[in-house]
Amino acid sequence: MIDKNKRILISSALPYVNGLPHLGHLIGCLLSSDVFARFMRLRGFDVMYVGGVDFHGSPAELGAIKEGKNVEDYCNDYAKKHKEIYDGFLLSFDCFGSTHSKENQELVYEAFEGLEKNGFIFEKTLKQVFSKADNMFLADRYIEGTCPYCGYEKARGDQCENCTKLLDPSDLLNPVSAISGSSDLEITDTKHLFLQLQDLQPELEKWLKDKENNSDNNLTWDKQTYGIAKKWVSEGLKERCITRDLKWGFVVPRDGYENKVFYVWFDAPFGYLSIVKEKNPARFDDFWKKPDETLYFQFMGKDNVPFHAVFFPSVLIGAGDKYKKVDVIKSFSFLNYEGGKFSKSAGRGVFAEDALKELPCDYWRYWLLCNTPESDDVNFSFAKFASDINKDLNDILGNFILRVLKFYNKKYGDVISEIPAESIKNVFNEYNHIIEKTSKLIESYTNNFENLKYRKAMEDLRAIWVIGNEFIDYAAPWVLDKTDSIKTQAILIFAMNLIRIYAVLLSPVCPTFAKKILDIFGIDFNPISNKQTIKWVDYENMIDEMSVISFGQKLNIPDSMFNKISDEQVELWKEKFKA
RNA sequence: GGGAAUGUAGCUCAGUUGGUUAGAGCAGGCCGCUCAUAACGGUCUGGUCGUAGGUUCGAGUCCUACCAUUCCCA
C-alpha cells in the first residue's frame, strides 16, 4: 500500500506538438495517467497531475514553414487542438502547459550550467549538411537521394526504406533537400556539445538498482520497462549530443552557439517541472524539491522509456541532483488498429477527435482501460469494442441498475419508503456473503489499481458488477414481492447501495457514467472538477458503505443507462475509418 | 546486425519464487428465470502452453538454439 502521507506526482508523456493523438496515444499515457490521478485523489492523496505539449524540434519548425506560419503561432494553434481533445476526454490535469516557456528555459539553463560545472559537457566538431536554399542544416532524414546499394531513388540520409541499409548522407547519389528539393547542399563542419553520459553511468546504475525489485512492491517497475533501462546500461552509456543547428528552441547560452538550440530530448523532460513552476508556482517546491515526501509516477509508450529511465535521470544527477526523480515508470505497448497500424496519412484508424464525434468519451475510456496494452501490443477492432461495451456496460452494469430501480419504482414509487430497521438488518445478515465477496473484490481492485495493473483491475470491477446480478437473481424480488413486501423493499435498498458503490468504483475510469449513476440518488459529483465530493469505497467498513442510500431518498430513474452498439454501426465505422 | 519484450483454448488475456487433473472473460451448447435495453444466473464443450533440444523426481514456469511479432539501438 502506498504511504498515505506521500504526495503523488503524476506526469503523462508530452506528445509532440504536431502529432494529434489516436486511440493508442490516449491509452499509452494520457488516459492511463488520468485514471490513476483520479483514483488517487478519491483516496485522499495530494495529487499533482502534469501534462502538456512538446513544442521544440525540427518537425515543428518545418511544419510551420510548410504552412507559412510563425513557428510559435503554429505550435500554439496545435497546442490548442491538443487541449480541446484532452478536455473532450476529461483528462484532469492539475497543470497543463508546454515546453516553450521562460520557466522551462530557466530550468534547462540551470541544468546545463550544473552539468558544465560538474564536467559532463564537452565540445566536438561534426560534419553536417547545410542547404542554402532552405538556409538551414538538415537532419540526416531530411536529405533524399539515390541509394548506392539498391538504386532506390527516394532513400533518406539515415536509411534506405527500400533495402533497409543504414546510410550516411554522404553515401547518397544526387542528394537533395527533402524540404525544398534543392540540390545546392554542402557539407560543413559544425560544433556541438555532448553530454558525457558514460561518466554518469555509475550513479545512474545505483539509482536504477532498486527499480527491478523494490522492497515496496508498488515501486517495482514492470519487466519491459526495467528491461529497456537495463539494456542501455549494460551496453554502456555513450556520449550524447545535446545541441542542434536549428532556430526553434532554447538558444544554447554559450559563445559561438548563437545559432544553435538544445536538442529536444534534452529540454523536453524539464517540461514536467516547468509546467508546474509556470502554472502553480506555489506548489513547485512541494512536489519537485522534497524527494522523500513525494512519489512520482510517469506514464509513457514503450518507445519513450530510454529518455525517462536513462537519459533524463542522468541529466538530473549530473546537474546536481536537485529535483525529484521518477519512482515508477509505467510504460505501455502499442495499440494496433484492425490488424495493422494506425496511420494518419493513410486515414487508417480512429483518431481522438473523431472518436469523440462518434461516442461520448467514457465508452472509449472504458474500452481502452479494459484492453490496455500492458504486456504486449493489443489490437483494436470495432467488433471487440462493440462486444465489450455491450456486454459489460449495457448488459452487466446498466441492466443491473435498471432492473433494480425500475422494479422498485413500479411497485413502490420514486421515493424510498421507510420500513422497519429490523428488516434491513435481516437482509444484511442473510446476504453477508454478498457483502464480503464485494469487499474482497474491492480490495483487489484497489490494489491492482495502485499497482497500475489496469487489465486486472478492470476484471475485478466487472466481477464486482456480476455480484449484483447474482444477488438479485437469487433474491428474486419479483417473486418475494407476492408474499413479503417489506423484505422485498429491504432487498432493493440493499441493491441500490451496491449501485452507489459501483458508481464510485467506476468514477476514475468513466467519470460521466459515474455521474449519471450518482444523479439517480442526487449525490453531488462533478466529472470535470478536481475537487472531490465523494470518497473511495472503504472496503473494510462495508456496513457503512451499504447504508448510504436509505429511507426518504428520492430516485431520479433514467429510462436507459448506456447505449448498445449495433452490428450495423460496427460496419459503418469499419467503412468510415478504413478498417 | 545487437538488445529488450511478447508468443498459453476460435477470440482477448491471467498464470506469483518450477510441484497434484493449465485458469478467466467473450463466442458456442444446455438448464433455470422473466424484474430488466432478449437483458440476468447456473452449467458444459474447448489448450500436446511458438518449434526443437536440455537441466530436474517433476517445467507454461529454468537453460540453449531456432521461428514469428513489436519496440529501441546500430
mmCIF file of C-alpha atoms in Angstrom, chain A residues 337-552:
data_model
loop_
_atom_site.group_PDB
_atom_site.id
_atom_site.type_symbol
_atom_site.label_atom_id
_atom_site.label_comp_id
_atom_site.label_asym_id
_atom_site.label_seq_id
_atom_site.Cartn_x
_atom_site.Cartn_y
_atom_site.Cartn_z
ATOM 1 C CA TYR A 337 -5.853 -0.957 -35.480
ATOM 2 C CA GLU A 338 -7.848 -3.787 -37.048
ATOM 3 C CA GLY A 339 -4.723 -5.876 -37.509
ATOM 4 C CA GLY A 340 -2.471 -3.087 -38.809
ATOM 5 C CA LYS A 341 -1.082 0.189 -37.620
ATOM 6 C CA PHE A 342 -2.793 3.477 -37.086
ATOM 7 C CA SER A 343 -1.828 5.812 -39.888
ATOM 8 C CA LYS A 344 -2.765 9.441 -40.008
ATOM 9 C CA SER A 345 -1.524 9.872 -43.552
ATOM 10 C CA ALA A 346 -3.451 6.849 -44.811
ATOM 11 C CA GLY A 347 -6.516 7.850 -42.801
ATOM 12 C CA ARG A 348 -6.487 4.452 -41.124
ATOM 13 C CA GLY A 349 -7.662 4.317 -37.578
ATOM 14 C CA VAL A 350 -9.693 6.239 -35.071
ATOM 15 C CA PHE A 351 -8.088 9.470 -34.022
ATOM 16 C CA ALA A 352 -9.046 11.101 -30.790
ATOM 17 C CA GLU A 353 -11.058 13.936 -32.268
ATOM 18 C CA ASP A 354 -13.046 11.546 -34.487
ATOM 19 C CA ALA A 355 -13.690 9.202 -31.607
ATOM 20 C CA LEU A 356 -15.451 11.940 -29.654
ATOM 21 C CA LYS A 357 -17.723 12.695 -32.580
ATOM 22 C CA GLU A 358 -18.924 9.102 -32.613
ATOM 23 C CA LEU A 359 -19.463 8.391 -28.928
ATOM 24 C CA PRO A 360 -19.101 10.105 -25.539
ATOM 25 C CA CYS A 361 -15.616 9.744 -24.193
ATOM 26 C CA ASP A 362 -16.482 7.298 -21.427
ATOM 27 C CA TYR A 363 -17.177 4.496 -23.898
ATOM 28 C CA TRP A 364 -13.661 4.881 -25.231
ATOM 29 C CA ARG A 365 -12.228 5.331 -21.768
ATOM 30 C CA TYR A 366 -13.866 2.146 -20.593
ATOM 31 C CA TRP A 367 -12.750 0.025 -23.517
ATOM 32 C CA LEU A 368 -9.204 1.318 -23.534
ATOM 33 C CA LEU A 369 -8.769 0.727 -19.825
ATOM 34 C CA CYS A 370 -10.084 -2.840 -20.136
ATOM 35 C CA ASN A 371 -7.789 -3.501 -23.061
ATOM 36 C CA THR A 372 -4.688 -1.619 -22.006
ATOM 37 C CA PRO A 373 -1.596 -2.869 -23.862
ATOM 38 C CA GLU A 374 0.298 -3.748 -20.726
ATOM 39 C CA SER A 375 2.395 -6.738 -21.693
ATOM 40 C CA ASP A 376 2.104 -6.904 -25.452
ATOM 41 C CA ASP A 377 0.669 -4.910 -28.307
ATOM 42 C CA VAL A 378 -3.103 -5.007 -28.405
ATOM 43 C CA ASN A 379 -5.403 -4.943 -31.367
ATOM 44 C CA PHE A 380 -8.341 -2.564 -31.546
ATOM 45 C CA SER A 381 -11.252 -3.810 -33.568
ATOM 46 C CA PHE A 382 -14.721 -2.366 -33.768
ATOM 47 C CA ALA A 383 -16.197 -5.827 -33.292
ATOM 48 C CA LYS A 384 -14.376 -6.310 -29.997
ATOM 49 C CA PHE A 385 -15.134 -2.764 -28.991
ATOM 50 C CA ALA A 386 -18.853 -3.251 -29.538
ATOM 51 C CA SER A 387 -18.887 -6.619 -27.845
ATOM 52 C CA ASP A 388 -17.106 -5.347 -24.718
ATOM 53 C CA ILE A 389 -19.261 -2.242 -24.436
ATOM 54 C CA ASN A 390 -22.485 -4.135 -24.972
ATOM 55 C CA LYS A 391 -21.680 -6.959 -22.628
ATOM 56 C CA ASP A 392 -20.019 -5.130 -19.742
ATOM 57 C CA LEU A 393 -21.600 -1.725 -19.658
ATOM 58 C CA ASN A 394 -25.053 -2.438 -21.015
ATOM 59 C CA ASP A 395 -25.791 -5.995 -20.048
ATOM 60 C CA ILE A 396 -23.939 -6.388 -16.783
ATOM 61 C CA LEU A 397 -23.834 -2.937 -15.198
ATOM 62 C CA GLY A 398 -26.555 -0.929 -16.934
ATOM 63 C CA ASN A 399 -29.048 -3.730 -16.795
ATOM 64 C CA PHE A 400 -28.425 -4.343 -13.115
ATOM 65 C CA ILE A 401 -29.094 -0.712 -12.294
ATOM 66 C CA LEU A 402 -32.276 -0.565 -14.327
ATOM 67 C CA ARG A 403 -33.775 -3.851 -13.191
ATOM 68 C CA VAL A 404 -33.425 -2.778 -9.560
ATOM 69 C CA LEU A 405 -34.657 0.772 -9.948
ATOM 70 C CA LYS A 406 -37.443 0.145 -12.394
ATOM 71 C CA PHE A 407 -38.809 -2.645 -10.291
ATOM 72 C CA TYR A 408 -38.748 -0.521 -7.150
ATOM 73 C CA ASN A 409 -40.379 2.344 -8.956
ATOM 74 C CA LYS A 410 -43.100 0.192 -10.408
ATOM 75 C CA LYS A 411 -44.035 -1.287 -7.044
ATOM 76 C CA TYR A 412 -43.233 1.417 -4.525
ATOM 77 C CA GLY A 413 -42.747 4.697 -6.346
ATOM 78 C CA ASP A 414 -39.791 7.015 -6.733
ATOM 79 C CA VAL A 415 -39.082 7.754 -3.076
ATOM 80 C CA ILE A 416 -37.684 5.091 -0.781
ATOM 81 C CA SER A 417 -40.346 4.364 1.820
ATOM 82 C CA GLU A 418 -39.498 3.705 5.401
ATOM 83 C CA ILE A 419 -39.608 0.085 6.522
ATOM 84 C CA PRO A 420 -38.663 -1.441 9.896
ATOM 85 C CA ALA A 421 -34.921 -1.189 10.518
ATOM 86 C CA GLU A 422 -35.048 -4.811 11.575
ATOM 87 C CA SER A 423 -35.835 -5.908 8.016
ATOM 88 C CA ILE A 424 -32.752 -4.123 6.688
ATOM 89 C CA LYS A 425 -30.609 -5.764 9.333
ATOM 90 C CA ASN A 426 -32.024 -9.167 8.419
ATOM 91 C CA VAL A 427 -31.105 -8.747 4.791
ATOM 92 C CA PHE A 428 -27.607 -7.680 5.812
ATOM 93 C CA ASN A 429 -27.273 -10.865 7.812
ATOM 94 C CA GLU A 430 -28.778 -13.148 5.223
ATOM 95 C CA TYR A 431 -26.646 -11.722 2.442
ATOM 96 C CA ASN A 432 -23.484 -11.101 4.406
ATOM 97 C CA HIS A 433 -21.616 -13.308 1.919
ATOM 98 C CA ILE A 434 -22.513 -10.860 -0.855
ATOM 99 C CA ILE A 435 -21.053 -8.020 1.179
ATOM 100 C CA GLU A 436 -17.912 -9.974 1.962
ATOM 101 C CA LYS A 437 -17.374 -11.059 -1.603
ATOM 102 C CA THR A 438 -17.814 -7.483 -2.768
ATOM 103 C CA SER A 439 -15.439 -6.185 -0.126
ATOM 104 C CA LYS A 440 -12.713 -8.652 -1.103
ATOM 105 C CA LEU A 441 -13.017 -7.742 -4.752
ATOM 106 C CA ILE A 442 -12.919 -4.033 -3.997
ATOM 107 C CA GLU A 443 -9.737 -4.622 -2.050
ATOM 108 C CA SER A 444 -8.270 -6.464 -5.019
ATOM 109 C CA TYR A 445 -9.479 -3.748 -7.396
ATOM 110 C CA THR A 446 -7.882 -1.091 -5.222
ATOM 111 C CA ASN A 447 -4.577 -2.941 -5.027
ATOM 112 C CA ASN A 448 -4.442 -3.641 -8.721
ATOM 113 C CA PHE A 449 -5.181 -0.016 -9.431
ATOM 114 C CA GLU A 450 -2.483 1.098 -7.054
ATOM 115 C CA ASN A 451 -0.042 -1.274 -8.736
ATOM 116 C CA LEU A 452 -1.127 0.072 -12.128
ATOM 117 C CA LYS A 453 -2.365 -3.318 -13.259
ATOM 118 C CA TYR A 454 -5.204 -1.920 -15.277
ATOM 119 C CA ARG A 455 -6.436 -5.026 -17.010
ATOM 120 C CA LYS A 456 -6.636 -6.926 -13.758
ATOM 121 C CA ALA A 457 -8.310 -4.032 -12.057
ATOM 122 C CA MET A 458 -10.949 -3.884 -14.757
ATOM 123 C CA GLU A 459 -11.571 -7.596 -14.438
ATOM 124 C CA ASP A 460 -12.180 -7.051 -10.745
ATOM 125 C CA LEU A 461 -14.590 -4.237 -11.466
ATOM 126 C CA ARG A 462 -16.564 -6.383 -13.847
ATOM 127 C CA ALA A 463 -16.644 -9.215 -11.323
ATOM 128 C CA ILE A 464 -17.974 -6.778 -8.717
ATOM 129 C CA TRP A 465 -20.843 -5.858 -11.030
ATOM 130 C CA VAL A 466 -21.644 -9.511 -11.660
ATOM 131 C CA ILE A 467 -22.219 -9.991 -7.931
ATOM 132 C CA GLY A 468 -25.121 -7.560 -8.166
ATOM 133 C CA ASN A 469 -26.881 -9.597 -10.803
ATOM 134 C CA GLU A 470 -26.093 -12.769 -8.933
ATOM 135 C CA PHE A 471 -27.658 -11.323 -5.804
ATOM 136 C CA ILE A 472 -30.795 -10.044 -7.440
ATOM 137 C CA ASP A 473 -31.322 -13.297 -9.348
ATOM 138 C CA TYR A 474 -31.058 -15.270 -6.152
ATOM 139 C CA ALA A 475 -33.126 -12.913 -4.012
ATOM 140 C CA ALA A 476 -35.743 -12.662 -6.804
ATOM 141 C CA PRO A 477 -37.730 -9.673 -5.510
ATOM 142 C CA TRP A 478 -40.308 -10.163 -8.272
ATOM 143 C CA VAL A 479 -41.265 -13.453 -6.595
ATOM 144 C CA LEU A 480 -40.802 -12.362 -2.994
ATOM 145 C CA ASP A 481 -42.983 -9.331 -3.564
ATOM 146 C CA LYS A 482 -46.045 -11.544 -3.723
ATOM 147 C CA THR A 483 -45.555 -12.750 -0.148
ATOM 148 C CA ASP A 484 -43.281 -10.329 1.710
ATOM 149 C CA SER A 485 -43.326 -6.747 0.579
ATOM 150 C CA ILE A 486 -41.180 -5.444 3.456
ATOM 151 C CA LYS A 487 -38.318 -7.844 2.779
ATOM 152 C CA THR A 488 -38.589 -7.113 -0.924
ATOM 153 C CA GLN A 489 -38.029 -3.446 -0.246
ATOM 154 C CA ALA A 490 -35.110 -4.199 2.041
ATOM 155 C CA ILE A 491 -33.525 -6.255 -0.713
ATOM 156 C CA LEU A 492 -33.977 -3.490 -3.263
ATOM 157 C CA ILE A 493 -32.470 -0.922 -0.901
ATOM 158 C CA PHE A 494 -29.538 -3.270 -0.420
ATOM 159 C CA ALA A 495 -29.153 -3.450 -4.198
ATOM 160 C CA MET A 496 -29.333 0.319 -4.519
ATOM 161 C CA ASN A 497 -26.443 0.634 -2.102
ATOM 162 C CA LEU A 498 -24.478 -1.720 -4.303
ATOM 163 C CA ILE A 499 -25.284 0.533 -7.258
ATOM 164 C CA ARG A 500 -23.938 3.573 -5.451
ATOM 165 C CA ILE A 501 -20.724 1.721 -4.672
ATOM 166 C CA TYR A 502 -20.423 0.616 -8.291
ATOM 167 C CA ALA A 503 -20.621 4.236 -9.392
ATOM 168 C CA VAL A 504 -17.844 5.333 -7.052
ATOM 169 C CA LEU A 505 -15.628 2.487 -8.215
ATOM 170 C CA LEU A 506 -16.293 3.353 -11.843
ATOM 171 C CA SER A 507 -15.719 7.066 -11.444
ATOM 172 C CA PRO A 508 -11.953 7.246 -12.156
ATOM 173 C CA VAL A 509 -12.457 5.320 -15.369
ATOM 174 C CA CYS A 510 -15.768 6.731 -16.569
ATOM 175 C CA PRO A 511 -16.487 9.988 -14.762
ATOM 176 C CA THR A 512 -19.609 10.916 -16.700
ATOM 177 C CA PHE A 513 -21.119 7.470 -16.348
ATOM 178 C CA ALA A 514 -20.431 7.638 -12.642
ATOM 179 C CA LYS A 515 -22.182 10.982 -12.528
ATOM 180 C CA LYS A 516 -25.173 9.586 -14.352
ATOM 181 C CA ILE A 517 -25.494 6.831 -11.772
ATOM 182 C CA LEU A 518 -24.908 9.091 -8.783
ATOM 183 C CA ASP A 519 -27.504 11.522 -10.156
ATOM 184 C CA ILE A 520 -30.109 8.850 -9.559
ATOM 185 C CA PHE A 521 -29.567 9.348 -5.845
ATOM 186 C CA GLY A 522 -28.880 13.061 -6.067
ATOM 187 C CA ILE A 523 -25.277 12.586 -4.959
ATOM 188 C CA ASP A 524 -23.103 15.515 -5.916
ATOM 189 C CA PHE A 525 -20.279 14.600 -8.262
ATOM 190 C CA ASN A 526 -18.562 16.726 -10.873
ATOM 191 C CA PRO A 527 -16.659 14.765 -13.536
ATOM 192 C CA ILE A 528 -14.641 17.815 -14.504
ATOM 193 C CA SER A 529 -13.639 19.254 -11.154
ATOM 194 C CA ASN A 530 -10.532 18.010 -9.393
ATOM 195 C CA LYS A 531 -12.121 18.802 -6.040
ATOM 196 C CA GLN A 532 -13.670 15.624 -4.743
ATOM 197 C CA THR A 533 -17.159 15.489 -3.328
ATOM 198 C CA ILE A 534 -17.116 11.715 -2.982
ATOM 199 C CA LYS A 535 -14.679 9.280 -1.406
ATOM 200 C CA TRP A 536 -13.270 5.955 -2.422
ATOM 201 C CA VAL A 537 -15.123 2.940 -1.035
ATOM 202 C CA ASP A 538 -13.850 1.831 2.359
ATOM 203 C CA TYR A 539 -13.949 -1.906 1.834
ATOM 204 C CA GLU A 540 -13.139 -2.547 5.472
ATOM 205 C CA ASN A 541 -16.263 -0.790 6.568
ATOM 206 C CA MET A 542 -18.880 -2.172 4.252
ATOM 207 C CA ILE A 543 -21.807 -1.819 6.654
ATOM 208 C CA ASP A 544 -21.489 1.963 6.495
ATOM 209 C CA GLU A 545 -20.857 1.909 2.771
ATOM 210 C CA MET A 546 -24.009 -0.190 2.314
ATOM 211 C CA SER A 547 -26.145 2.183 4.385
ATOM 212 C CA VAL A 548 -25.769 5.396 2.403
ATOM 213 C CA ILE A 549 -28.938 5.020 0.372
ATOM 214 C CA SER A 550 -31.826 4.996 2.797
ATOM 215 C CA PHE A 551 -35.395 5.985 3.631
ATOM 216 C CA GLY A 552 -36.779 9.141 2.089
#
